[in-house]
Short mmCIF file of C-alpha atoms and ligand atoms in Angstrom, two decimals:
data_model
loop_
_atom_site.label_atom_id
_atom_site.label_comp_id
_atom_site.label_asym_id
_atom_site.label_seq_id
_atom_site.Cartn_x
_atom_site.Cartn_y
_atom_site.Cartn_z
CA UNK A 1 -0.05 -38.24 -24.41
CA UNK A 2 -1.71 -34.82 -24.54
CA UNK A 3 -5.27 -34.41 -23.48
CA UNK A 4 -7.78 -31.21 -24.01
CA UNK A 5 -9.21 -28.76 -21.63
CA UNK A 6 -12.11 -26.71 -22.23
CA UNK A 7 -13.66 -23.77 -19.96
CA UNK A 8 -17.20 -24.08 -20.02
CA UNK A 9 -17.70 -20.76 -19.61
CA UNK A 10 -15.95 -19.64 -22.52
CA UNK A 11 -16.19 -22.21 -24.37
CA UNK A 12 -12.09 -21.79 -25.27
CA UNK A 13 -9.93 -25.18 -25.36
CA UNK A 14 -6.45 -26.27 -25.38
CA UNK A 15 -3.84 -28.86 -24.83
CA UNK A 16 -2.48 -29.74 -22.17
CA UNK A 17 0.85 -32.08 -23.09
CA UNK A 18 2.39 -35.03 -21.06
CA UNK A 19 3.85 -33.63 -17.97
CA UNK A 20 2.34 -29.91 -18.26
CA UNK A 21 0.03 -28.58 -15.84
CA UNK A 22 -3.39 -26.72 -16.66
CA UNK A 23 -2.26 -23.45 -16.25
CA UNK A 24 0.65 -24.02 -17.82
CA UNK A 25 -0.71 -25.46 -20.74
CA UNK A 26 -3.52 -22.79 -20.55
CA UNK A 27 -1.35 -19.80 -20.51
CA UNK A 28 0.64 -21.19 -23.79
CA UNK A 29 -2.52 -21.11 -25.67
CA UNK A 30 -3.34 -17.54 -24.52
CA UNK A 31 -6.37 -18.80 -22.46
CA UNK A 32 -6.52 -16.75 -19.18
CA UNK A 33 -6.68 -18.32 -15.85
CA UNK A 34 -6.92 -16.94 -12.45
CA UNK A 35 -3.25 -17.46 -10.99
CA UNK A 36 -0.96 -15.87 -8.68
CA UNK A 37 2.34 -18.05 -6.70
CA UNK A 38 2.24 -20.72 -9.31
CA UNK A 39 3.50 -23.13 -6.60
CA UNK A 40 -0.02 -24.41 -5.08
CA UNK A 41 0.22 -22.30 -2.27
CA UNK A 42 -2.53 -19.51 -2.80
CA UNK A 43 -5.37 -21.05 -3.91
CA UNK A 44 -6.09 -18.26 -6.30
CA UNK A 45 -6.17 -21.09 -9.60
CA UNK A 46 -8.88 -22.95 -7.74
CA UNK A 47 -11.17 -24.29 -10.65
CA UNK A 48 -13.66 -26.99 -10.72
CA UNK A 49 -13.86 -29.92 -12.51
CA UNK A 50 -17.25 -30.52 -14.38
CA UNK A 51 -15.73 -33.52 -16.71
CA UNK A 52 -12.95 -35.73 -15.79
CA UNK A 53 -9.73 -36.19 -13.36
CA UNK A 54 -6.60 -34.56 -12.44
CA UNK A 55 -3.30 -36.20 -10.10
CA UNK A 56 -0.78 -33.50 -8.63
CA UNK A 57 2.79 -34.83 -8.22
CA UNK A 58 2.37 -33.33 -4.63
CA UNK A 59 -0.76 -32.54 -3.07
CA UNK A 60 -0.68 -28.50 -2.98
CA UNK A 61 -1.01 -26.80 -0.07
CA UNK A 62 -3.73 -24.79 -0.90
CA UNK A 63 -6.08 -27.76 -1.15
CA UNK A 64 -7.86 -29.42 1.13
CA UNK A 65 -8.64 -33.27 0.26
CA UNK A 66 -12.21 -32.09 0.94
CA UNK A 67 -12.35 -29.37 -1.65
CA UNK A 68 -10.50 -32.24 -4.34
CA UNK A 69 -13.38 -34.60 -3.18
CA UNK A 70 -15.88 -32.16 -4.04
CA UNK A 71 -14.45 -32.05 -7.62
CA UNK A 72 -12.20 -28.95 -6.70
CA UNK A 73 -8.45 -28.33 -8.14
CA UNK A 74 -5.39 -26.26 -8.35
CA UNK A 75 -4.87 -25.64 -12.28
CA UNK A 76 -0.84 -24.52 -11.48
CA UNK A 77 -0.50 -28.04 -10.13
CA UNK A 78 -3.13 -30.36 -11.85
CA UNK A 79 -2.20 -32.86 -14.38
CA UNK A 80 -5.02 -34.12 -16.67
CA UNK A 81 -5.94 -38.03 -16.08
CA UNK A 82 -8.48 -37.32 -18.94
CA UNK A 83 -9.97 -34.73 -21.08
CA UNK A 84 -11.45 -32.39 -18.70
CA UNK A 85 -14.04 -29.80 -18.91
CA UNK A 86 -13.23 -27.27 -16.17
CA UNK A 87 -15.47 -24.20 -14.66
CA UNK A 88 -13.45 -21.15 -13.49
CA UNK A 89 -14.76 -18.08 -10.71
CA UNK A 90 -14.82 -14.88 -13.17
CA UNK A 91 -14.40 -11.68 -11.80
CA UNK A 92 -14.42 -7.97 -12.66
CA UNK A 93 -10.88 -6.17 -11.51
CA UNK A 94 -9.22 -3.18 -12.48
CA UNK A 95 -6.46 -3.71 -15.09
CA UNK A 96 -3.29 -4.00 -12.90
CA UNK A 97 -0.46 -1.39 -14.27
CA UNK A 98 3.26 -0.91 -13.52
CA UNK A 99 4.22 2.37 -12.12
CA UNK A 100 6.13 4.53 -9.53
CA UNK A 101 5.20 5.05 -6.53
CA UNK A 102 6.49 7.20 -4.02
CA UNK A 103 7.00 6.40 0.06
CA UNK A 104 5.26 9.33 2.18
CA UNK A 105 5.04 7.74 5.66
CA UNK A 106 6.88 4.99 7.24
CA UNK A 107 6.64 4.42 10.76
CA UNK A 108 6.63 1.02 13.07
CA UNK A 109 3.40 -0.06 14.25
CA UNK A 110 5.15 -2.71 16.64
CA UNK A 111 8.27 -4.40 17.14
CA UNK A 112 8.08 -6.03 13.74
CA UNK A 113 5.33 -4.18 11.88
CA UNK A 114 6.05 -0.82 9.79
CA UNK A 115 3.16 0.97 8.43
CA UNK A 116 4.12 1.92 4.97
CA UNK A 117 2.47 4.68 3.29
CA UNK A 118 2.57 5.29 -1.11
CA UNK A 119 1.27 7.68 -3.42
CA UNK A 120 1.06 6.71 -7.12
CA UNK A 121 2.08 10.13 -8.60
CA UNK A 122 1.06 8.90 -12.17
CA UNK A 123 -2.51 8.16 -11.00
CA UNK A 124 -4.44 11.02 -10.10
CA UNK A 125 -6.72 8.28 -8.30
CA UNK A 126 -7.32 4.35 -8.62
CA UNK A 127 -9.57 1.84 -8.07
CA UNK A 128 -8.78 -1.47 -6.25
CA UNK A 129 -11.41 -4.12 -4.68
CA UNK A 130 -10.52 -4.37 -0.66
CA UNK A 131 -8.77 -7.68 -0.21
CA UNK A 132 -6.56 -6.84 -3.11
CA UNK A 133 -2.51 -6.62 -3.26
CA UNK A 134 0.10 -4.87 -5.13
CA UNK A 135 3.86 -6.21 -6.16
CA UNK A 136 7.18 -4.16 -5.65
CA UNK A 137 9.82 -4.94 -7.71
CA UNK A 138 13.33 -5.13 -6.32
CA UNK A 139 15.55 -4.38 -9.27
CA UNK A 140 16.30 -7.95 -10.10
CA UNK A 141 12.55 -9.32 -11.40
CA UNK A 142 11.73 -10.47 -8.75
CA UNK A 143 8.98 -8.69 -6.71
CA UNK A 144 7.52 -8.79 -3.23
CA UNK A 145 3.77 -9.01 -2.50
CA UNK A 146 1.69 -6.75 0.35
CA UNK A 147 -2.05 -6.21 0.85
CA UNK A 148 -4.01 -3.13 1.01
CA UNK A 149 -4.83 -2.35 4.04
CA UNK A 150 -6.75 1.27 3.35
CA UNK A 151 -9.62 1.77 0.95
CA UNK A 152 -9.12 3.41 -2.08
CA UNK A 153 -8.13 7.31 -1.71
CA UNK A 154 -7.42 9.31 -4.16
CA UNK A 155 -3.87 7.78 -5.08
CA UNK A 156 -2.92 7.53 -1.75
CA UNK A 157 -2.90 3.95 -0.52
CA UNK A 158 -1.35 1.88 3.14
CA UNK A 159 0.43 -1.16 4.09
CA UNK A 160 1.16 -3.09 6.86
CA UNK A 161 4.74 -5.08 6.26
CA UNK A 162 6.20 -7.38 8.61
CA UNK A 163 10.38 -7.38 8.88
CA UNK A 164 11.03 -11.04 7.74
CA UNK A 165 14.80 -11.56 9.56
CA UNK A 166 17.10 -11.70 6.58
CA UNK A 167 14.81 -10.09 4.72
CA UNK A 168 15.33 -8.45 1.09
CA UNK A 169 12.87 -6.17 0.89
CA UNK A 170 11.34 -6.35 4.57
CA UNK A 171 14.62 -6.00 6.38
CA UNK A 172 17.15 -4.63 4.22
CA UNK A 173 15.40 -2.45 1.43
CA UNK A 174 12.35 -0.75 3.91
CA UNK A 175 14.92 -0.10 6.36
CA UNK A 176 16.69 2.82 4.25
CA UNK A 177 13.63 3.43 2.65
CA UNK A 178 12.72 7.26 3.77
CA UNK A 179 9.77 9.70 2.53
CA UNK A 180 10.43 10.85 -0.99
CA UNK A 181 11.81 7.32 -2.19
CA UNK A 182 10.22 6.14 -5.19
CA UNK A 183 9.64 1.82 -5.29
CA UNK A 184 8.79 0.45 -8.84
CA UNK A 185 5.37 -1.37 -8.08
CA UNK A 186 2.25 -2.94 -10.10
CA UNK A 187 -1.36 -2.49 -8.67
CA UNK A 188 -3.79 -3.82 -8.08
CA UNK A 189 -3.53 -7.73 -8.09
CA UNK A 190 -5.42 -10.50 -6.87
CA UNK A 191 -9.03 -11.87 -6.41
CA UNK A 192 -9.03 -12.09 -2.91
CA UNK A 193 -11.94 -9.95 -1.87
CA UNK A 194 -15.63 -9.53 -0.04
CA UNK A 195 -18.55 -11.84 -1.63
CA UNK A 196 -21.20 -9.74 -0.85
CA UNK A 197 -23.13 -11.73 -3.10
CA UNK A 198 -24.13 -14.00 0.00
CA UNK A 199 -25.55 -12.58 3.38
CA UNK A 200 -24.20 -14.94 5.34
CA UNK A 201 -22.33 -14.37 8.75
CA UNK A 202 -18.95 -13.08 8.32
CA UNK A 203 -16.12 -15.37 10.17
CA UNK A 204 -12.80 -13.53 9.83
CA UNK A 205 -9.46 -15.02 10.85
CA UNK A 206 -5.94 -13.15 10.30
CA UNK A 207 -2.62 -14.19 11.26
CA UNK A 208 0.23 -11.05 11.56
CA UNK A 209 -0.15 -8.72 9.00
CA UNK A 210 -3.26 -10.75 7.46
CA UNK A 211 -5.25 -8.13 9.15
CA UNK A 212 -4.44 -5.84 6.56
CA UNK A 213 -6.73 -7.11 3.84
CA UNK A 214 -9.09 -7.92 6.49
CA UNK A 215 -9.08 -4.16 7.82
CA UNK A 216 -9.69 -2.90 4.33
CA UNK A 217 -12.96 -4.84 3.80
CA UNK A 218 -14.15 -4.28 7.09
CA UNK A 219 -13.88 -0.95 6.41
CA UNK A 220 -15.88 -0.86 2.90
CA UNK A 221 -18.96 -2.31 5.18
CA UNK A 222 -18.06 0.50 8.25
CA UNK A 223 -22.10 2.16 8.43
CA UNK A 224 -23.12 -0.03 5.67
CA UNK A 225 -26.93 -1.20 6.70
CA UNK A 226 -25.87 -4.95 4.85
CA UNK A 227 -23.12 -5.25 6.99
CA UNK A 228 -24.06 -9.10 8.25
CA UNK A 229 -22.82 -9.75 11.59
CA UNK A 230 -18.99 -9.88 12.15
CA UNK A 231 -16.44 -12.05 14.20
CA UNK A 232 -12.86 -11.21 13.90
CA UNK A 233 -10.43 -13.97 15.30
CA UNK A 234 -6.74 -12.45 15.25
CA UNK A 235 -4.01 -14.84 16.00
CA UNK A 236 -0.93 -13.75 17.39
CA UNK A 237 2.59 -15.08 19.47
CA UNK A 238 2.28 -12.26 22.16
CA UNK A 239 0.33 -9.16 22.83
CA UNK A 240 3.19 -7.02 21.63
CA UNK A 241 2.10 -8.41 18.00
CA UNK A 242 -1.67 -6.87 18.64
CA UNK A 243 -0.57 -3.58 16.92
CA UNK A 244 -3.92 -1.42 15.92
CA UNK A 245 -5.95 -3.49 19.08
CA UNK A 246 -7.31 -0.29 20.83
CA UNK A 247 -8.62 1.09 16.83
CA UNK A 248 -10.33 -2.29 16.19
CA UNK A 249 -11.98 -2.28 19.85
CA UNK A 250 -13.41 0.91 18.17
CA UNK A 251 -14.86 -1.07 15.02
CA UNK A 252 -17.86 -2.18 17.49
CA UNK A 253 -19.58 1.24 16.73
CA UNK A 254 -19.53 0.95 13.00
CA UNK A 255 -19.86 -2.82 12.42
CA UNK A 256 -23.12 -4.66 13.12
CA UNK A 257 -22.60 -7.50 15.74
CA UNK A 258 -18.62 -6.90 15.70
CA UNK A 259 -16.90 -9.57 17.73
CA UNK A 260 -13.20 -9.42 18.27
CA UNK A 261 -11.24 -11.93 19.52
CA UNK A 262 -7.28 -11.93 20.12
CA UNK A 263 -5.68 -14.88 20.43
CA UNK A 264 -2.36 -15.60 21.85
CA UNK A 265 -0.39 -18.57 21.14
CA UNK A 266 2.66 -17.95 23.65
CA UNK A 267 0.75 -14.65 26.22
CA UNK A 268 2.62 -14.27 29.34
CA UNK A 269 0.78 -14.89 32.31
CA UNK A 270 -0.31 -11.33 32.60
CA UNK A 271 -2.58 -11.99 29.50
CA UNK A 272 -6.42 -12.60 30.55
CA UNK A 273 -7.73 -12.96 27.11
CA UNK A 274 -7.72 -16.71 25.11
CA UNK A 275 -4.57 -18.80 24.33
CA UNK A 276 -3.84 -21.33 21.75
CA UNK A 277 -3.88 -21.37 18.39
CA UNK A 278 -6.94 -18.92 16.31
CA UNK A 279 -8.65 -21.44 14.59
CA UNK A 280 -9.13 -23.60 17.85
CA UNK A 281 -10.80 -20.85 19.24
CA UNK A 282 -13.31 -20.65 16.72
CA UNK A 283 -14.08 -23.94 16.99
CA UNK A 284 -14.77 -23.50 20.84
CA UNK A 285 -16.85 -20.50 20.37
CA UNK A 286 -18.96 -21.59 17.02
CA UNK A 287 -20.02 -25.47 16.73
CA UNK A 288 -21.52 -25.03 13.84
CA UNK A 289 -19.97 -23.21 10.18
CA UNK A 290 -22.29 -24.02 8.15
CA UNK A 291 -24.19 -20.84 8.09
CA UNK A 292 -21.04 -18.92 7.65
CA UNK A 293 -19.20 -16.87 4.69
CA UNK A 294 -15.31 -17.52 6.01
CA UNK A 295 -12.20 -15.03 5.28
CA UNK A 296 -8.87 -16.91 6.08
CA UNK A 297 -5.45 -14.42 5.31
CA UNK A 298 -1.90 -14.26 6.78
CA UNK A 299 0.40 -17.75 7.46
CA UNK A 300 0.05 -20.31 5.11
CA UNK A 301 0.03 -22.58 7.74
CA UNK A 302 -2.66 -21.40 9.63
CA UNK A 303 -4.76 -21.04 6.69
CA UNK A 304 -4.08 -24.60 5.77
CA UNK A 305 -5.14 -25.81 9.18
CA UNK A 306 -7.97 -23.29 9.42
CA UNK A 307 -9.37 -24.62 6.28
CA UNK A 308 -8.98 -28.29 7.33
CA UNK A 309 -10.49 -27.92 10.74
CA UNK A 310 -13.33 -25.52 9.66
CA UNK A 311 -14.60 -28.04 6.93
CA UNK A 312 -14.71 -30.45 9.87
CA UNK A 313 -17.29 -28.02 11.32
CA UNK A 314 -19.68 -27.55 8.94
CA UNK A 315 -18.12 -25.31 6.75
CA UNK A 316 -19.14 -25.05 2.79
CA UNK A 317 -16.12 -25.03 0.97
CA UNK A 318 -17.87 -22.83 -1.39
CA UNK A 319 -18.15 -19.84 1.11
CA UNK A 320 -13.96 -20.27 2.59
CA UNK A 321 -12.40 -17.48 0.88
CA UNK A 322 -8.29 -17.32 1.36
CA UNK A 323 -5.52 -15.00 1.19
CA UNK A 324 -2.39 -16.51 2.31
CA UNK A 325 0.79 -15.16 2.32
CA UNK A 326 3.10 -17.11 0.48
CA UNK A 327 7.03 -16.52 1.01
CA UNK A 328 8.25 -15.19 -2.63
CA UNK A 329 11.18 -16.94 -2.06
CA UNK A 330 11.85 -20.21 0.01
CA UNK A 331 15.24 -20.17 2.01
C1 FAD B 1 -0.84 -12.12 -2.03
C2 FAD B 1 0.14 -11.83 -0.92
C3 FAD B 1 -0.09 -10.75 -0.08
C4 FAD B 1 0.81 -10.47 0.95
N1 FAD B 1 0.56 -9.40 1.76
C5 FAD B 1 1.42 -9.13 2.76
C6 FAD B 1 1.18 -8.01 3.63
O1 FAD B 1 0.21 -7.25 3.47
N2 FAD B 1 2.05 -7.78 4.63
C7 FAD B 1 3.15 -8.59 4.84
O2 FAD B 1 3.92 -8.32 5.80
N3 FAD B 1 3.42 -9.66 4.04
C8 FAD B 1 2.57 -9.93 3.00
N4 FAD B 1 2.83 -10.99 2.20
C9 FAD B 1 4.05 -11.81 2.45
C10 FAD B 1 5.29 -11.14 1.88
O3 FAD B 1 5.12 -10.93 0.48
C11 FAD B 1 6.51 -12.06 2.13
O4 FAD B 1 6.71 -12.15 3.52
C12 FAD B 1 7.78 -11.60 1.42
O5 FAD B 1 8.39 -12.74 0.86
C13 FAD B 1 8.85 -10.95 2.29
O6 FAD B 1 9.88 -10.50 1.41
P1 FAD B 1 11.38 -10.29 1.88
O7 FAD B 1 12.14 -9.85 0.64
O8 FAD B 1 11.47 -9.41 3.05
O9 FAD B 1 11.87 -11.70 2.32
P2 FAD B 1 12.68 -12.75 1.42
O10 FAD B 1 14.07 -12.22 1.13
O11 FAD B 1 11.81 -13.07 0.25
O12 FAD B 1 12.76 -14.00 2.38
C14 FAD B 1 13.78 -14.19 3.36
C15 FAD B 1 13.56 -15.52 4.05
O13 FAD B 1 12.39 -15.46 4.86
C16 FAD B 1 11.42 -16.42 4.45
N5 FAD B 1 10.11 -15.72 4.50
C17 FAD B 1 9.62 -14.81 3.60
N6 FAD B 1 8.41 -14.35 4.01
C18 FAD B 1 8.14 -14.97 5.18
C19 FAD B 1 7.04 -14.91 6.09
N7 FAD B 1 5.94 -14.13 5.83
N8 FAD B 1 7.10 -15.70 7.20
C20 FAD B 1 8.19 -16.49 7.46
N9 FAD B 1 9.25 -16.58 6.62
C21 FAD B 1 9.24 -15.85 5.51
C22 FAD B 1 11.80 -16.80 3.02
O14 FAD B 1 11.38 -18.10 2.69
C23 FAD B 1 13.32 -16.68 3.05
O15 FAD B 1 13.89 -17.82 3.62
C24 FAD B 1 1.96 -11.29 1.15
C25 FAD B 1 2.19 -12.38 0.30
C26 FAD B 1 1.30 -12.64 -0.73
C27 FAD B 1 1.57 -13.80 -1.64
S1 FES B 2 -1.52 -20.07 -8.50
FE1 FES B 2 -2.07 -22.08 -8.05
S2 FES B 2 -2.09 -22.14 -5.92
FE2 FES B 2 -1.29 -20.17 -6.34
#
């Protein structure tokens, strides 16, 4: 039994067969949807239902029972109960284009963190929203995903890449990557990205390299007289993984009301600052969310919990923006 879909923003329909999901069925009809992983684990998808029901053959990842409850769900993973009329966040990007880009710096940041510098020599300059992320291909199809972690400049543009053991790209590839190498990437993707659209207090909380697209939005409100106040919670194993601590220390002087927070989850007893896991510490320091805008990016697992425990305090799922970073492959 097939059943239809319409956007009510657009007004466009389609048909969604036995067995599809929306976005598949969606994409088939040439009806554009937000999407990234395709596998329930970003979020990006996220649409709400205005008319009728959807069941997932496995609750995704990247939704919280409280955002489904609220009449949220994941199009990649949603099969239609009903005909469904569906509302979906539209936003402005850049048109993402494939092109070379060439490595000019690449140096470790930590024991497991290389800064990766590119310049897109076909681009003279190019735009990108903060909070965005470009894909580099690896020859095969497939293609690897990393943040921006510098504001636009020029065509120049930064990363921060964690070595995954085992690896493709992360391990094997970056390692004999040098200056001068050229990777095949596409740029800019995503709609992760700042809703300034709200001043509300800004709750940031990164995992690893999830500072990256943090760092780039913080820095698009550096001496900005908007910039609502700012808490950064930064989880980490062990203060060997705080690479860039004594530069964000530094963001004090050019962010209004800028709180930073480390947080270990295995310090040695040396450490004097808080243990445990990031999103208990927010809860510690701030019983109530509901006044908040929320920026979650880095392990999907932490975002997952994060999102779970943050609705529990107050939090409007409305203002929990994500960014998680999904494995592109699952060993
Ligand atoms: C939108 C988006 C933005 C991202 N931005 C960044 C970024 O800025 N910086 C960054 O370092 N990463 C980022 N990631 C994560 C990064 O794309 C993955 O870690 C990538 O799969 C690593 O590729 P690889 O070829 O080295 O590992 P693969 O060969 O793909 O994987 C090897 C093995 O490691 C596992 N694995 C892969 N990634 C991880 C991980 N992160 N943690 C634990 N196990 C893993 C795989 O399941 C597999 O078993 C982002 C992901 C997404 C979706
Ligand atoms: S595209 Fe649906 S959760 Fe990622």
């Amino acid at each position: 039994m097939s059943y239809r879909v319409e956007v009510r923003d657009t007004s466009e329909a389609f048909e969604v067969a036995s067995g599809e999901s929306v976005l598949a069925a969606a994409l088939r009809s040439n009806v554009k949807l937000p999407h990234e992983c395709t596998l329930g684990g970003c979020g990006t998808c996220r649409v709400k239902l205005e008319q009728g029901s959807v069941a997932y053959a496995q609750f995704p990842m990247a939704l919280s029972e409280e955002e489904a409850a609220l009449g949220y769900a994941l199009a990649c993973q949603a099969r239609p109960q009903s005909d469904l009329v569906i509302s979906v966040p539209r936003v402005e990007l850049a048109q993402p284009q494939r092109q070379p880009a060439m490595v000019t710096g690449i140096e470790a940041y930590c024991h497991d963190v290389i800064h990766l510098e590119l310049v897109l020599p076909e681009a003279e300059s190019f735009a990108y929203r903060p909070g965005q992320h470009m894909n580099v291909f690896l020859g095969d199809g497939s293609h690897r995903s990393f943040s921006m972690a510098s504001l636009p400049d020029g065509n120049q543009v930064d990363f921060h890449v964690r070595r995954i053991p085992g690896g493709r790209f992360t391990e094997t590839q970056l390692a004999q990557l040098q200056p001068g190498d050229m990777l095949d990437v596409e740029i800019p993707l995503g709609t992760f990205r700042y809703h300034g659209e709200d001043y509300r207090e800004l709750l940031m909380v990164a995992t690893g390299t999830g500072l990256s697209p943090i760092k780039c939005i913080l820095e698009s409100l550096m001496d900005d007289p908007e910039c609502p106040p700012v808490s950064l919670y930064r989880g980490a194993r062990t203060e060997a993984d705080l690479y860039l601590d004594r530069e964000i220390r530094e963001w004090s002087g050019r962010l209004y009301e800028f709180r930073y927070v480390p947080v270990l989850s295995r310090a040695d007893a040396s450490w004097t600052g808080r243990r445990g896991h990031v999103q208990q510490a927010v809860l510690q320091d701030l019983a109530d969310l509901s006044g908040h805008s929320i920026y979650l990016c880095g392990s999907p697992v932490m975002i997952s919990g994060a999102k779970k425990a943050f609705l529990g305090g107050g939090a409007s799922v409305d203002h929990i923006h994500v960014d998680g970073f999904n494995f592109q492959t699952h060993g």
